[in-house]
Coordinates of C-alpha atoms in Angstrom, one line a residue:
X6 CA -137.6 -105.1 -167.5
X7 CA -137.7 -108.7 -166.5
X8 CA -134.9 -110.8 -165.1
X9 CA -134.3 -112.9 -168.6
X10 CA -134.5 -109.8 -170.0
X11 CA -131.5 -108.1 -167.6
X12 CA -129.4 -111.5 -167.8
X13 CA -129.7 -110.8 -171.6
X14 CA -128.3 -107.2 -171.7
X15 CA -125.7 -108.2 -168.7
X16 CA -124.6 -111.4 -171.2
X17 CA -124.0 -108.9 -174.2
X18 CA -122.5 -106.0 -172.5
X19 CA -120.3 -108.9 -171.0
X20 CA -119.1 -110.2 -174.8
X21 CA -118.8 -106.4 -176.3
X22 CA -116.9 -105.6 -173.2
X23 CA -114.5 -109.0 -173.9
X24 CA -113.9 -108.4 -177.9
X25 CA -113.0 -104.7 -177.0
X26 CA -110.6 -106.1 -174.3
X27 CA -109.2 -108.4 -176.9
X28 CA -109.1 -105.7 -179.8
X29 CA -107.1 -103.6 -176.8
X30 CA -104.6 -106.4 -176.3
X31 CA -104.4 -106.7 -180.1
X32 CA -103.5 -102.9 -180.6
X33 CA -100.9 -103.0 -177.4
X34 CA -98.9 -105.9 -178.7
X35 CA -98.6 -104.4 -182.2
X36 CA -97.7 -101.4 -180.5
X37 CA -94.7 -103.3 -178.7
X38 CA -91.8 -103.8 -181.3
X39 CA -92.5 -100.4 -183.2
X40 CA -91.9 -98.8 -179.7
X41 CA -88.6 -100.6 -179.8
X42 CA -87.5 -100.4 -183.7
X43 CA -84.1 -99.2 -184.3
X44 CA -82.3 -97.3 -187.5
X45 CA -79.6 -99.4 -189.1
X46 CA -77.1 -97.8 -191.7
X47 CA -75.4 -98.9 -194.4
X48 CA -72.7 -97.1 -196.5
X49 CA -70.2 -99.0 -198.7
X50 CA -67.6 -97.1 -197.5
X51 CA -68.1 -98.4 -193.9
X52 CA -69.1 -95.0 -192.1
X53 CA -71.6 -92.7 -191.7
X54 CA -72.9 -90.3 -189.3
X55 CA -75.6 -92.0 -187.1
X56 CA -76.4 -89.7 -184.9
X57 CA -76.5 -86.8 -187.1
X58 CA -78.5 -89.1 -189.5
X59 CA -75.9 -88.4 -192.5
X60 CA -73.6 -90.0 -194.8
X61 CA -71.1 -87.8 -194.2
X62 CA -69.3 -88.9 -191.1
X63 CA -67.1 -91.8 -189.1
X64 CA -69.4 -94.1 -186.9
X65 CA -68.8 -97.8 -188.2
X66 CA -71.9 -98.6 -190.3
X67 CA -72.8 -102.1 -192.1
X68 CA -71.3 -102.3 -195.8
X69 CA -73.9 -104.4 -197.3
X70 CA -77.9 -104.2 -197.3
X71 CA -78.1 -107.9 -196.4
X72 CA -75.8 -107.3 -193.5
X73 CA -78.2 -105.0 -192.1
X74 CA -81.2 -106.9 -193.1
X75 CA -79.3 -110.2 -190.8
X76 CA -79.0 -107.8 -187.9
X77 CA -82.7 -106.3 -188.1
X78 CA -85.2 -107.0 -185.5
X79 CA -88.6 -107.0 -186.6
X80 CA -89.6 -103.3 -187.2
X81 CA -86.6 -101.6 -188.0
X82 CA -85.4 -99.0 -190.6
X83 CA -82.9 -99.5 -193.0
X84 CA -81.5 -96.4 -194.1
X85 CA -79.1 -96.6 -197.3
X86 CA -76.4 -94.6 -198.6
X87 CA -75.8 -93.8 -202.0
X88 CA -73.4 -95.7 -203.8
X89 CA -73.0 -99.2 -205.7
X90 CA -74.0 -102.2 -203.7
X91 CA -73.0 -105.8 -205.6
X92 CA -75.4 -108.0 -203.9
X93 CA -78.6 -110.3 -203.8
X94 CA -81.1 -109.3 -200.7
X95 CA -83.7 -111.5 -199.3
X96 CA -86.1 -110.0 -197.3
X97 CA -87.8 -112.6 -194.3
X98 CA -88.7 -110.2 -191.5
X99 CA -91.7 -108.1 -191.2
X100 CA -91.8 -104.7 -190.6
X101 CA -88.6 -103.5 -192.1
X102 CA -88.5 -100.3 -194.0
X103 CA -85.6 -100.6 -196.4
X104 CA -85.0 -97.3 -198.1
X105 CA -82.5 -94.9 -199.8
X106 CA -81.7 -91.3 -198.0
X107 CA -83.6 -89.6 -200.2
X108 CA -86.7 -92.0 -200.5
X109 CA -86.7 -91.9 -204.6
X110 CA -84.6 -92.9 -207.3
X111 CA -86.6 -91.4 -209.4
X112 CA -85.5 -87.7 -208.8
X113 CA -82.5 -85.9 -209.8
X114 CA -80.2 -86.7 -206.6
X115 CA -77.7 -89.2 -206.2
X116 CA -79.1 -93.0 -206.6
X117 CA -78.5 -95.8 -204.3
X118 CA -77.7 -99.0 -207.0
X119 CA -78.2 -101.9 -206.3
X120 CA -76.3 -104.6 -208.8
X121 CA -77.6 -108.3 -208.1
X122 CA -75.1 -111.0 -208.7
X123 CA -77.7 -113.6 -209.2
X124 CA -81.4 -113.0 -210.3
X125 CA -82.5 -116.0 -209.3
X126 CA -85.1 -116.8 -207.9
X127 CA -84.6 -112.2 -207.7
X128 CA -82.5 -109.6 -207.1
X129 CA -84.8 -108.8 -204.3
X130 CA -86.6 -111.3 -203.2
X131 CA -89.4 -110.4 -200.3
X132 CA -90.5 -113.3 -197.8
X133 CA -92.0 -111.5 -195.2
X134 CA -94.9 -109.3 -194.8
X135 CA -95.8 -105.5 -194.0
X136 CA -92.4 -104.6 -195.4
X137 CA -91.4 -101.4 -197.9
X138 CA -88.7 -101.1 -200.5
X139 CA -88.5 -97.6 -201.3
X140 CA -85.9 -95.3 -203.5
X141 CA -83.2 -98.0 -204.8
X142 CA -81.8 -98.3 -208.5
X143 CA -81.8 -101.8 -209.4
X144 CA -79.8 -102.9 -212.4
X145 CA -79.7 -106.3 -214.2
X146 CA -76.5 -106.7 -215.5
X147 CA -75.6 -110.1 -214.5
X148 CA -73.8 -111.7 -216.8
X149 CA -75.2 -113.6 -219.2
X150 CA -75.0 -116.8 -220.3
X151 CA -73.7 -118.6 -218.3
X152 CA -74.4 -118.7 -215.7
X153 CA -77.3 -116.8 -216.0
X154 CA -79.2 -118.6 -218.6
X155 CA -82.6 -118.4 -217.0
X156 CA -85.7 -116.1 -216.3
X157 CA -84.2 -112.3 -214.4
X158 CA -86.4 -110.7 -211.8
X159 CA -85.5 -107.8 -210.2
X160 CA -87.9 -107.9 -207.5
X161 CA -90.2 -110.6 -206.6
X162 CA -93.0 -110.3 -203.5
X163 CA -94.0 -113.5 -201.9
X164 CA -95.4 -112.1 -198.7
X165 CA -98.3 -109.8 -197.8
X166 CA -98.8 -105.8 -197.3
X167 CA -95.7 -105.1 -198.6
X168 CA -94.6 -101.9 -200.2
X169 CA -92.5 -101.1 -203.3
X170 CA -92.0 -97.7 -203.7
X171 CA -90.0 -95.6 -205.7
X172 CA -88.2 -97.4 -206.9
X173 CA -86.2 -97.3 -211.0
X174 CA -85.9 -101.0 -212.3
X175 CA -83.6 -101.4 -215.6
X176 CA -84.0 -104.7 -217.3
X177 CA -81.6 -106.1 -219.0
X178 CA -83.0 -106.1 -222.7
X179 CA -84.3 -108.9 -225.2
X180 CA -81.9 -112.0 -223.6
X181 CA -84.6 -114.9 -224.9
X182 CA -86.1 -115.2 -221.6
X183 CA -89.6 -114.4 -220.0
X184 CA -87.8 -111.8 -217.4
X185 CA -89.8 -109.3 -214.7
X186 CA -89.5 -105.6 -213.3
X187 CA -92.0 -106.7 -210.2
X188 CA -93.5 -110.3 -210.1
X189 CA -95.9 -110.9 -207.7
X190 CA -96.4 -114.1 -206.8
X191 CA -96.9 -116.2 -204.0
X192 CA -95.4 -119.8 -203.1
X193 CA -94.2 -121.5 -200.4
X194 CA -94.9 -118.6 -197.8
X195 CA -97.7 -118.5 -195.6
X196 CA -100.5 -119.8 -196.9
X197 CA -99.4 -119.3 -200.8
X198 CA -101.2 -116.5 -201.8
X199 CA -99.7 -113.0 -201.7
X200 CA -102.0 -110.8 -200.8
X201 CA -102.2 -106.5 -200.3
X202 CA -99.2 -105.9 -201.7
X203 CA -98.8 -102.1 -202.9
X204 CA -96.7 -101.5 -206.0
X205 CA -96.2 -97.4 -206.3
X206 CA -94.4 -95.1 -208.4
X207 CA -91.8 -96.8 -209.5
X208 CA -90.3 -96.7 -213.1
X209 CA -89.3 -99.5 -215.1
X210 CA -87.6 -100.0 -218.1
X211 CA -85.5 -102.2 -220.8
X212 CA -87.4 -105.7 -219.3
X213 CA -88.1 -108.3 -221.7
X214 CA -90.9 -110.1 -220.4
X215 CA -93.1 -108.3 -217.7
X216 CA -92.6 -105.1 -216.2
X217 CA -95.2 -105.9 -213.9
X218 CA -96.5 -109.2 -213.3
X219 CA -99.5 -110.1 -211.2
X220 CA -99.2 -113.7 -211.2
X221 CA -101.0 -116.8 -210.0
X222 CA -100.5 -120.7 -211.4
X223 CA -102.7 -122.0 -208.4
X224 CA -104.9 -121.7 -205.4
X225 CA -101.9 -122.0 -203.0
X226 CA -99.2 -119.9 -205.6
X227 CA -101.4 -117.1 -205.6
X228 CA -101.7 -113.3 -205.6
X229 CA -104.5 -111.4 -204.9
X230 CA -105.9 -107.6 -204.0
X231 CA -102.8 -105.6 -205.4
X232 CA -102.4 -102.0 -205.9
X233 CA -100.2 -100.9 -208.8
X234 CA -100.5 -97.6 -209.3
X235 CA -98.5 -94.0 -210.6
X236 CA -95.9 -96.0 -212.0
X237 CA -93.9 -95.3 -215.3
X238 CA -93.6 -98.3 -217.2
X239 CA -91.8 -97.2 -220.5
X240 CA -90.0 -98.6 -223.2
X241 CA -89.6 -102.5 -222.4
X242 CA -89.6 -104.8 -225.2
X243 CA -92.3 -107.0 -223.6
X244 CA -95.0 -106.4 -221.7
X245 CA -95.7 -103.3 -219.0
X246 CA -98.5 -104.7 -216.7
X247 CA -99.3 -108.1 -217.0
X248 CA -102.6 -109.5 -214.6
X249 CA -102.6 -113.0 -214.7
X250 CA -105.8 -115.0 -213.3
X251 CA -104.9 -112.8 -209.9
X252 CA -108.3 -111.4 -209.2
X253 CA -109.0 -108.2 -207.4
X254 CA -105.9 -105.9 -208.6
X255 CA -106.4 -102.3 -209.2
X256 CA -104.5 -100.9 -211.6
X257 CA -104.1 -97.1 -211.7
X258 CA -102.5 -93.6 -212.5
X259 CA -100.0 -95.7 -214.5
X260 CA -97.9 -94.1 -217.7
X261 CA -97.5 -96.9 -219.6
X262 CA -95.3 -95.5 -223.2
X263 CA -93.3 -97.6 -225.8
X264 CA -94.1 -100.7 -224.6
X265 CA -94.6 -104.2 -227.0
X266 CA -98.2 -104.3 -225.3
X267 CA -98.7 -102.1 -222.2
X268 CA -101.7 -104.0 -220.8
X269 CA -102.7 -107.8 -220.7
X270 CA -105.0 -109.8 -218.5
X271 CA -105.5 -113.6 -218.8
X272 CA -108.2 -115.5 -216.7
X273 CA -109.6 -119.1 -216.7
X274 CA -112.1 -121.3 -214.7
X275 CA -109.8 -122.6 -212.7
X276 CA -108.5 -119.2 -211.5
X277 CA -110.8 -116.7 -212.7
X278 CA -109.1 -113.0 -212.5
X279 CA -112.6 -111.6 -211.1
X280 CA -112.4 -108.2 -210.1
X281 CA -109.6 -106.3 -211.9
X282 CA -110.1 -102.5 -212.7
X283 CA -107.6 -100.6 -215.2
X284 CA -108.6 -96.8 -214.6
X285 CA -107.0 -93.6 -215.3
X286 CA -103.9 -95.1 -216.6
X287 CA -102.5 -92.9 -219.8
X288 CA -101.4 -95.4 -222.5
X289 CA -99.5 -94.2 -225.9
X290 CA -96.9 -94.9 -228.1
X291 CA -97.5 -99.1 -227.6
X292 CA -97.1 -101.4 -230.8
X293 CA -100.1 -102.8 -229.1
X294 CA -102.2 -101.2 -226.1
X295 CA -104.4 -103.7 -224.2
X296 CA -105.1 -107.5 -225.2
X297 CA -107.3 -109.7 -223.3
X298 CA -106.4 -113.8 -223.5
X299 CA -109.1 -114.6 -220.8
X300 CA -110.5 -118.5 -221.6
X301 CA -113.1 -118.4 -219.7
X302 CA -115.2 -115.2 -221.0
X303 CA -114.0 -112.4 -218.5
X304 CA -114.1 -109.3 -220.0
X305 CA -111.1 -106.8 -219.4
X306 CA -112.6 -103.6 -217.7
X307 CA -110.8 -100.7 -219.4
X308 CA -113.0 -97.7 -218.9
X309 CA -111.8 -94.1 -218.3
X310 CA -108.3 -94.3 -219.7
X311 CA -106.5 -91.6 -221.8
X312 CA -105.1 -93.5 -225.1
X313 CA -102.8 -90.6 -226.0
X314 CA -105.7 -88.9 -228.8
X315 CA -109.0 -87.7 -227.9
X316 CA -110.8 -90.5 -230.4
X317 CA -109.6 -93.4 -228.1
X318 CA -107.7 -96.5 -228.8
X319 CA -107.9 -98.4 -232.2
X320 CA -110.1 -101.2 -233.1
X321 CA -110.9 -102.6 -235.9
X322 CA -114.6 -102.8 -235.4
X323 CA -115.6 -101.3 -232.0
X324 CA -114.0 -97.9 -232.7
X325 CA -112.4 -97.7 -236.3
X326 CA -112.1 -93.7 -236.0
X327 CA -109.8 -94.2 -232.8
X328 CA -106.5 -92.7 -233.1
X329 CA -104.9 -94.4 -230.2
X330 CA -103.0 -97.6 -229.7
X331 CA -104.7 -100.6 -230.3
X332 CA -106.3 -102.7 -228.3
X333 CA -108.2 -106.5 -228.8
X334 CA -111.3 -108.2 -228.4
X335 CA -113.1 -108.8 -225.0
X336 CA -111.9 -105.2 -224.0
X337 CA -114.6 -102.8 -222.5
X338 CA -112.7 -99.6 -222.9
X339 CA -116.1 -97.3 -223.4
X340 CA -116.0 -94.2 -222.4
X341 CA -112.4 -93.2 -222.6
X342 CA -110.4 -89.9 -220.9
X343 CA -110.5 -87.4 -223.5
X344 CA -107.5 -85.8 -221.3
X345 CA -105.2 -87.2 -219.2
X346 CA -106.6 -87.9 -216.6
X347 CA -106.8 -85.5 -213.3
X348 CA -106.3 -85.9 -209.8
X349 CA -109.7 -87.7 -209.2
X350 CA -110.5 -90.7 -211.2
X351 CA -114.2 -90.0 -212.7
X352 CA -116.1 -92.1 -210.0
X353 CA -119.8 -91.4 -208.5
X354 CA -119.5 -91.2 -204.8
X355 CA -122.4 -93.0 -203.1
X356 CA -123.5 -93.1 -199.1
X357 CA -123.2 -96.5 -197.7
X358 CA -124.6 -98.1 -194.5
X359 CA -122.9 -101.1 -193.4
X360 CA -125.3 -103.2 -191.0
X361 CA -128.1 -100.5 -191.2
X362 CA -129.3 -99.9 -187.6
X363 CA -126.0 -100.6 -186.0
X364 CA -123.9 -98.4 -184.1
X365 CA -120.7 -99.0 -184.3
X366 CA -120.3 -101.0 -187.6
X367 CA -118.8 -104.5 -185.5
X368 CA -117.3 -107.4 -187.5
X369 CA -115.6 -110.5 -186.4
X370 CA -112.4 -110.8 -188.7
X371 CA -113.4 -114.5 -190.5
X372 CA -116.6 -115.3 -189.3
X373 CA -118.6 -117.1 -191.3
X374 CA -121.8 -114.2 -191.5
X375 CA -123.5 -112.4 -193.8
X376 CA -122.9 -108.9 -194.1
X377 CA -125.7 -106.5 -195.0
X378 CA -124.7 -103.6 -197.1
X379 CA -127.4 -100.8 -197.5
X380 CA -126.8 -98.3 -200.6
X381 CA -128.2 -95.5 -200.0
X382 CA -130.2 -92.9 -202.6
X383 CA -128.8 -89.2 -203.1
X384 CA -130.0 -86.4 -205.6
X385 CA -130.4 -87.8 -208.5
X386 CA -129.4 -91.3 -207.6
X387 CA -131.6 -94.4 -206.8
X388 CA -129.7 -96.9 -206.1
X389 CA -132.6 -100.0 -206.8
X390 CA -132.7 -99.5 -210.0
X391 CA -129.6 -97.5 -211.2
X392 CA -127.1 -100.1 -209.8
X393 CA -125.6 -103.0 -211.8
X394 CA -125.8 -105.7 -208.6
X395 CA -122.9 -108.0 -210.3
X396 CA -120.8 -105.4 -210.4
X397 CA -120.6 -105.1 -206.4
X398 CA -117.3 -106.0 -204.1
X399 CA -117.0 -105.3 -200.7
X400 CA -114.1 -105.2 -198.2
X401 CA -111.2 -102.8 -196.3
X402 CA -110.1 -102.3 -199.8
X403 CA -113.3 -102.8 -202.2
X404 CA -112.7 -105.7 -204.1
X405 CA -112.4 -108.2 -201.6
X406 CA -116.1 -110.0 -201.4
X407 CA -118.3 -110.3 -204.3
X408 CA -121.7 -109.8 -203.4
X409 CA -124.3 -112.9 -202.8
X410 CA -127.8 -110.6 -203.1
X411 CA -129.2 -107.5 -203.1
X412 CA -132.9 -106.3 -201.7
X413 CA -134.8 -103.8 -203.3
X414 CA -138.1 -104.1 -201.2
X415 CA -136.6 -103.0 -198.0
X416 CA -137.9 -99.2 -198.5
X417 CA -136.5 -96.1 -197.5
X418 CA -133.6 -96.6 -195.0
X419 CA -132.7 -93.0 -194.8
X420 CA -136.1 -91.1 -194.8
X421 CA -135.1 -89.3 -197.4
X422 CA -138.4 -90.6 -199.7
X423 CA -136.5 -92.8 -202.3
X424 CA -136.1 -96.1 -201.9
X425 CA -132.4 -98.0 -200.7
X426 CA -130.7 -101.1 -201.5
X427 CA -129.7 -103.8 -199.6
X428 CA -126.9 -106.6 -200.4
X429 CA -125.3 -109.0 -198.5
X430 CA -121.3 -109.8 -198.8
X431 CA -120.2 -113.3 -197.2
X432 CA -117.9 -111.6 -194.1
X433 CA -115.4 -114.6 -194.4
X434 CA -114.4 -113.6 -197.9
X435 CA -114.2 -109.9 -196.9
X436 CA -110.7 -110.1 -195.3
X437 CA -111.2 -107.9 -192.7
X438 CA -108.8 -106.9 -189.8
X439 CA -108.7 -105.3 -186.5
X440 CA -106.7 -102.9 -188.2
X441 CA -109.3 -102.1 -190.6
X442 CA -111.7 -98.9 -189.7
X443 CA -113.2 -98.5 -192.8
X444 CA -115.2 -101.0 -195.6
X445 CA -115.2 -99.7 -198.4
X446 CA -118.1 -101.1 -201.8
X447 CA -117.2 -100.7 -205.4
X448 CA -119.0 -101.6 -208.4
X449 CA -120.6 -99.3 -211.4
X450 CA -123.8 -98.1 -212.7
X451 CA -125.6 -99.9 -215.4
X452 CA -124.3 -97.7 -217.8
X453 CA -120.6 -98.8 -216.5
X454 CA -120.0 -96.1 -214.5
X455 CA -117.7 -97.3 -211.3
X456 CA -119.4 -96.5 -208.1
X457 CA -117.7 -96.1 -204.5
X458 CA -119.2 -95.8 -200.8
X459 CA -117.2 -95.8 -197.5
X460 CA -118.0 -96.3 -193.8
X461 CA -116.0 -97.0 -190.9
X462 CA -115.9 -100.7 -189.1
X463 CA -114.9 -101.6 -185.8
X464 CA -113.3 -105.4 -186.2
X465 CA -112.4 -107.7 -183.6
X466 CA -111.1 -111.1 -183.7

């Protein structure tokens, strides 16, 4: 080996060595105020027993949930009695976990309520990021009018990574206004655009406008990558789910029953809702099932659903035998559950190699590189000429990055005798983390059926 040649290897053990030492640094100071997070009660009665973590006893205890949320440090749990808190809460730290005893409100035991005075701009209204709401009743019964004479929402998310988890929401009925279960949305927080938010099993009913509403208006009031999924959205005069030129939100393992219209997504050019999946969800009993208003030709990606009869949903040309709800144009809702749908959402597995020839996987978070993807061939499965390139996202969560390209000449990468497939992801639009460990690329076949491959990433700064 020549001396350029050890100078080389001595300069790139000497930057690997560096990015793990920040990465190091990175994972210590997280670890800091989680090491120090405290356990805050609240009981409207003033008293509970803290250090036998139950209601039942006579330490002094803070009788609101915004008291407790003034007093929190960064990090901190919030644990909540049952009973009937009056108040408006507004959530600006991160890292608070905000929850009922029991963790559910959707279980027989007794509910924590939670009554807002004002709804405006919500009930519960979540600043910060990496936070969870979990196991609260929230009622709307303001009164109204006045001086409530304006848009309700019972919980809006402005941050990112947050967490809204079992949770029961209870509208307050047809009032005349465009009101919200969940809206999503960002605005003047951060950078504007919400982003990894997680809504989960909550129910929701009685709301006039949205039950759910993934919503952007513009680049920098925003909301992209959310989960919503194994909710029960029933029996709200307006919509259940609503996605609203927010691209990249997965919407799963929902019931949605008795709804106006249980589904809608709207796009246009100037914030195209690229990316959206609605899987697995069973939909029945809706005056209308899915409609599609999209402007700028985006077609709503339905497949695998259970539409409450084994002949699918209803429409007027595409499926005239269907004995489901109904559902508009610009819907690709072919093939349908036949059942309600099981544990695994049908999905083909596929073997992934991110940077082929690379061990480990490294990424800088936000450099502007190309990624190289390679899909790789299984029984049965050639990827060159069974994959529908479009189709493909990349990213910690799978819908982050569209793809730019994809290689077919490249050969065999696994020496398994079938030829792979390469693509390439722009890693700036990928949204990776040092927190992340694993990529994960989603798309579908070219007979539309979805497609998933995992493998872990090391990311540093």
């Amino acid at each position: 080996m020549g001396l350029e040649d050890h100078l080389m290897l001595r300069t790139i053990a000497s930057i690997l060595i560096l990015a793990f030492a920040a990465f190091l640094l990175l994972q210590l100071g997280s670890m800091g105020p989680s090491a120090r997070s405290r356990k805050l009660w609240v009981d409207e009665d003033g008293n509970a027993g803290i250090a036998s973590e139950s209601c039942d006893g006579t330490d002094p205890v803070y009788l609101s949930i915004q008291a407790a949320i003034d007093a929190a440090e960064d990090g901190d749990e919030i644990m909540v009695c049952p009973g009937i808190y009056i108040e408006q809460i507004t959530i600006r730290r991160n890292r608070l976990t905000i929850r009922s005893i029991d963790r559910s409100a959707v279980d027989p035991s007794a509910d924590t309520i939670l009554r807002p005075e004002e709804l405006a701009p919500a009930g519960v209204w979540i600043v910060g990021d990496d936070n969870t709401l979990e196991g609260f009743v929230i009622e709307d019964k303001a009164l109204t009018p006045p001086p409530h004479h304006h848009p309700h929402s019972l919980i809006l998310v402005q941050g990112d990574r947050n967490t809204i988890r079992a949770n029961r929401l209870i509208g307050r009925g047809n009032a005349g206004q465009v009101d919200s279960g969940i809206l999503v949305h960002g605005g003047d927080v951060g950078n504007g655009v919400a982003e990894h938010n997680q809504i989960m099993e909550n129910e929701i009913l009685n709301v006039s406008g949205h039950g759910i509403w993934i919503l952007s208006v513009g680049l920098n009031r925003a909301a992209y990558w959310t989960v919503v999924a194994r909710n029960q959205v029933h029996d709200n005069p307006g919509r259940g789910i609503t996605v609203e030129r927010s691209p990249y939100t997965q919407v799963e393992y929902n019931m949605l029953a008795r709804n106006d219209l249980a589904l809608s997504l709207h796009s246009d050019a100037s914030l195209p809702a690229a990316g959206n999946s609605f899987r697995c969800n069973q939909i029945f009993g809706n005056a209308w099932g899915a409609r599609n208003t999209s402007a700028d030709g985006t077609v709503m990606d339905l497949r695998f659903n259970w539409w409450g009869n084994p002949a699918g949903p209803a429409h007027e040309i595409r499926n005239l035998s269907g004995a489901g709800d109904r559902v508009g144009d610009n819907i690709d809702f072919a093939p349908w559950l036949t059942d309600p749908p099981g544990p695994v959402c049908p999905l083909i597995r596929i073997r992934i190699d991110i940077q082929p020839g690379e061990t480990p996987n490294s990424i800088r978070s936000g450099r502007r590189v190309v990624l190289p993807v390679a899909i790789l061939s299984g029984p049965n499965f050639m990827p060159a000429v069974e994959i529908d390139r479009n189709s493909l996202t990349f990213g910690p969560s799978g819908g982050e990055a569209p793809v730019v390209s994809c290689q077919s000449t490249v050969g065999d990468l696994d020496g398994d005798g079938v030829a792979d497939l390469l693509c390439y992801f722009h890693g700036e639009h990928t949204g990776f983390r040092p927190e992340h460990q694993e990529g994960i690329l989603r798309g579908r076949t070219i007979h539309g059926v979805p497609v998933e491959g995992r493998d872990a990433v090391q990311v540093s700064p």
